[in-house]
Amino acid sequence: MNSLDDKKTSIFNFYFFVGLTLIVASIFEVILNNYILFKLTLPLTLMSLIYWNVATPRSIGFFWTMLAGFILDIFLGYLLGTHVVIFLLTSYFSQRYFHRFRALFRLQQSLIVAMIVLIYQIYFILISNNFSNSLIFELMILTFISSLFWPIIYGILRYLRIKLTYGQ
Amino acid sequence: MFGGEHKQTDIAQSAIFTTGSMRASRLYPALLITLSVMYGDYLFDLSSKIRIYSSYILSPFTQIEYLATDTIDAFDSYFASQKRLTEEIESLKEQIRNLENQNLTLQNTKSSLNELERLFDLSKSFKQKDIFLGKISNFKKFPKEIISVDIRTNKITNDMVAFNAFGLIGVIDELLVNTVKIKPLHDLSLKIPAKNTRTLENIIITGTGESKLFQIEEFKKNGDIALGDEIISSGLGGKFPEGFSLGRVIDIKENDESNFLSVKVENSFDFTFGSTVLFTGP
């Protein structure tokens, strides 16, 4: 008989896979930060975190969220825990409202993600205490780019999740 | 067939009834820990130490970019220097070709000058005679050997003979406007009064039609002739000037049915040699 459990990956492997994607996203973010001239960054890790919290809220844990946050803090030069705090809060709210989020169209999801990114960037602008007109321009541009990136990240991570979970 | 439905139901169930792992009861301690870390970092600058250690540990990876850049630079430099070398080699080859051409031109000039020098030496023997120079423009081998010579004078006449740097080479076959056609001494139609330098005996040599080859007409069997004897023009008849080498005896044959010997004379110089021809009257 065709059993679903035969093809399912163990929760242990999946847990590590989620962590791996977060770490890869944070490394990408750090590398990208070295190449783009903006003071702010494209929050790839945050978007990956939102995806995993919405797609598999049970599998995403504190450990990987905090590790990804600490990696960003170390390599982007922030006080340890700066990213972690916002990642924990994002995870919490994403898991609280993931049912509603899943039901939205992709465009609506992009708008929500753009809003989260906007708050995330403002948080860092406030921390850095470095206001300027160009920073507001960067904020707008990166928020817009992030909303464009969301369907791509969603598609890639969904494809990987289905591949890993069902092997299809 | 029910596998698919079972699967969809399972997915739908897990999607609807899933609850998140992050509850407020877990969030608060996590936030508390994070804030403690932040405070610790603020007090003891932990992140700087971690950054130093991590940069030390990750240095092989961070150096990859520089390694790649260095490698690309090395390749680029290698190919750029190779290109420069190739261009330099091509430029030197071009210089060598130019020098070879110059060398060839100089050699041609030198041989022309030598030829002219010889011709002028030759012309010293033509005292009180008019001499004219012409440039060889064409050489024909078939149906008979003819060289065409461009001239810039109308004073050349049909009875003149032609010389090159080696000496006497032929007579005028046809006189055209600005061009003279010369037939060689070995032409079948030519008879040249000559003499043997050893015996001073006058003889008549005729052309054989073969390049550089003559024969002596009606040389009696009891006559004095030997292989290697030099034959020169005798000047008799007035057409050919006296004292110019025509060749050496290379073959003597006796024929029982005839009272005459068959003697062949060969000259060593080329009818077509050089680029300049000197004409002089009888």
Short mmCIF file of C-alpha atoms in Angstrom, two decimals, chain A:
data_model
loop_
_atom_site.label_atom_id
_atom_site.label_comp_id
_atom_site.label_asym_id
_atom_site.label_seq_id
_atom_site.Cartn_x
_atom_site.Cartn_y
_atom_site.Cartn_z
CA MET A 1 0.00 0.00 0.00
CA ASN A 2 1.10 3.45 -0.77
CA SER A 3 2.03 5.05 2.52
CA LEU A 4 2.82 8.69 2.99
CA ASP A 5 5.24 7.96 5.79
CA ASP A 6 7.43 6.01 3.38
CA LYS A 7 8.38 9.14 1.52
CA LYS A 8 8.42 11.65 4.30
CA THR A 9 11.74 12.89 5.50
CA SER A 10 12.41 12.64 9.20
CA ILE A 11 11.60 15.76 11.19
CA PHE A 12 15.25 15.82 12.30
CA ASN A 13 16.51 16.16 8.71
CA PHE A 14 13.87 18.73 7.89
CA TYR A 15 14.77 20.75 10.97
CA PHE A 16 18.39 20.87 9.80
CA PHE A 17 17.36 21.70 6.26
CA VAL A 18 15.38 24.71 7.48
CA GLY A 19 18.40 25.86 9.50
CA LEU A 20 20.65 25.35 6.54
CA THR A 21 18.50 27.53 4.28
CA LEU A 22 18.49 30.27 6.93
CA ILE A 23 22.26 30.17 7.27
CA VAL A 24 22.71 30.15 3.48
CA ALA A 25 20.33 33.11 3.22
CA SER A 26 22.25 35.01 5.91
CA ILE A 27 25.57 34.29 4.14
CA PHE A 28 24.07 35.53 0.88
CA GLU A 29 22.84 38.61 2.66
CA VAL A 30 26.31 39.31 4.06
CA ILE A 31 27.94 38.79 0.65
CA LEU A 32 25.31 40.96 -1.02
CA ASN A 33 25.90 43.65 1.58
CA ASN A 34 29.57 43.79 0.54
CA TYR A 35 28.64 44.40 -3.07
CA ILE A 36 25.71 46.80 -2.94
CA LEU A 37 26.55 50.34 -2.02
CA PHE A 38 23.48 50.84 0.18
CA LYS A 39 23.81 51.21 3.94
CA LEU A 40 20.79 48.96 4.37
CA THR A 41 20.67 45.35 3.19
CA LEU A 42 18.27 43.20 1.23
CA PRO A 43 16.69 41.10 4.02
CA LEU A 44 16.91 37.65 2.44
CA THR A 45 17.17 35.93 5.84
CA LEU A 46 14.08 37.69 7.16
CA MET A 47 12.06 36.65 4.12
CA SER A 48 13.29 33.05 4.38
CA LEU A 49 12.34 33.10 8.05
CA ILE A 50 8.86 34.40 7.23
CA TYR A 51 8.44 31.65 4.66
CA TRP A 52 9.42 28.84 7.05
CA ASN A 53 7.28 30.26 9.84
CA VAL A 54 4.29 30.40 7.55
CA ALA A 55 4.91 27.12 5.71
CA THR A 56 6.03 24.88 8.56
CA PRO A 57 5.43 26.69 11.83
CA ARG A 58 6.05 23.51 13.79
CA SER A 59 9.48 22.84 12.33
CA ILE A 60 11.05 26.22 12.78
CA GLY A 61 12.68 26.59 16.14
CA PHE A 62 14.47 29.16 18.24
CA PHE A 63 17.90 27.79 17.63
CA TRP A 64 18.17 28.46 13.88
CA THR A 65 16.35 31.79 14.18
CA MET A 66 18.82 32.96 16.79
CA LEU A 67 21.83 31.49 14.99
CA ALA A 68 20.92 33.23 11.72
CA GLY A 69 20.40 36.46 13.66
CA PHE A 70 23.74 36.16 15.42
CA ILE A 71 25.51 35.43 12.12
CA LEU A 72 24.09 38.63 10.65
CA ASP A 73 24.97 40.59 13.79
CA ILE A 74 28.56 39.38 13.67
CA PHE A 75 29.18 39.88 9.99
CA LEU A 76 27.20 43.07 9.50
CA GLY A 77 28.76 44.66 12.55
CA TYR A 78 25.77 45.11 14.84
CA LEU A 79 25.48 44.61 18.58
CA LEU A 80 24.95 40.91 19.27
CA GLY A 81 21.23 40.18 19.38
CA THR A 82 20.05 43.12 17.28
CA HIS A 83 18.86 40.90 14.46
CA VAL A 84 17.84 38.14 16.85
CA VAL A 85 15.27 40.31 18.60
CA ILE A 86 13.53 41.29 15.40
CA PHE A 87 13.75 37.73 14.04
CA LEU A 88 12.13 36.36 17.20
CA LEU A 89 9.33 38.90 17.03
CA THR A 90 8.83 38.27 13.30
CA SER A 91 8.70 34.51 13.94
CA TYR A 92 6.21 34.98 16.74
CA PHE A 93 3.85 37.15 14.71
CA SER A 94 4.26 35.06 11.56
CA GLN A 95 3.26 31.94 13.50
CA ARG A 96 0.39 33.72 15.12
CA TYR A 97 -1.12 34.82 11.82
CA PHE A 98 0.17 32.18 9.43
CA HIS A 99 -3.35 30.85 8.65
CA ARG A 100 -4.43 34.26 7.42
CA PHE A 101 -1.15 34.82 5.58
CA ARG A 102 -1.41 31.51 3.72
CA ALA A 103 -4.88 32.38 2.48
CA LEU A 104 -3.69 35.57 0.81
CA PHE A 105 -2.79 35.92 -2.86
CA ARG A 106 0.88 36.12 -3.67
CA LEU A 107 0.60 39.84 -4.44
CA GLN A 108 -1.06 40.49 -1.08
CA GLN A 109 1.64 38.41 0.59
CA SER A 110 4.25 40.54 -1.16
CA LEU A 111 2.64 43.69 0.23
CA ILE A 112 2.60 42.26 3.76
CA VAL A 113 6.25 41.19 3.41
CA ALA A 114 7.11 44.67 2.10
CA MET A 115 5.52 46.17 5.20
CA ILE A 116 7.47 43.84 7.47
CA VAL A 117 10.66 44.71 5.59
CA LEU A 118 9.86 48.40 5.94
CA ILE A 119 9.47 48.03 9.72
CA TYR A 120 12.65 45.92 9.84
CA GLN A 121 14.65 48.56 7.93
CA ILE A 122 13.25 51.42 10.03
CA TYR A 123 14.29 49.46 13.13
CA PHE A 124 17.87 49.43 11.83
CA ILE A 125 17.77 53.08 10.81
CA LEU A 126 16.65 53.93 14.35
CA ILE A 127 19.40 51.79 15.84
CA SER A 128 22.11 53.27 13.65
CA ASN A 129 20.78 56.80 14.41
CA ASN A 130 21.88 57.92 11.00
CA PHE A 131 19.12 59.73 9.13
CA SER A 132 19.57 61.16 5.68
CA ASN A 133 17.54 61.72 2.54
CA SER A 134 19.51 59.06 0.71
CA LEU A 135 18.69 56.57 3.47
CA ILE A 136 14.96 57.16 2.94
CA PHE A 137 15.49 56.59 -0.76
CA GLU A 138 17.36 53.33 0.01
CA LEU A 139 14.58 52.33 2.36
CA MET A 140 11.95 52.75 -0.36
CA ILE A 141 14.02 51.03 -3.03
CA LEU A 142 14.95 48.05 -0.85
CA THR A 143 11.37 47.65 0.35
CA PHE A 144 10.16 47.60 -3.23
CA ILE A 145 12.91 45.16 -4.30
CA SER A 146 12.09 42.93 -1.32
CA SER A 147 8.44 42.76 -2.36
CA LEU A 148 9.64 41.64 -5.80
CA PHE A 149 11.95 39.07 -4.24
CA TRP A 150 9.26 37.50 -2.09
CA PRO A 151 7.61 35.41 -4.86
CA ILE A 152 11.05 34.17 -5.91
CA ILE A 153 12.07 33.16 -2.39
CA TYR A 154 8.64 31.67 -1.81
CA GLY A 155 8.89 29.64 -5.03
CA ILE A 156 12.42 28.36 -4.39
CA LEU A 157 11.84 27.40 -0.76
CA ARG A 158 8.47 25.82 -1.55
CA TYR A 159 10.05 23.74 -4.30
CA LEU A 160 12.84 22.63 -1.95
CA ARG A 161 10.37 21.88 0.86
CA ILE A 162 8.16 19.73 -1.39
CA LYS A 163 11.21 17.95 -2.80
CA LEU A 164 12.50 17.20 0.67
CA THR A 165 9.14 16.30 2.20
CA TYR A 166 7.54 14.26 -0.56
CA GLY A 167 10.42 13.65 -2.92
CA GLN A 168 8.37 14.85 -5.93
#
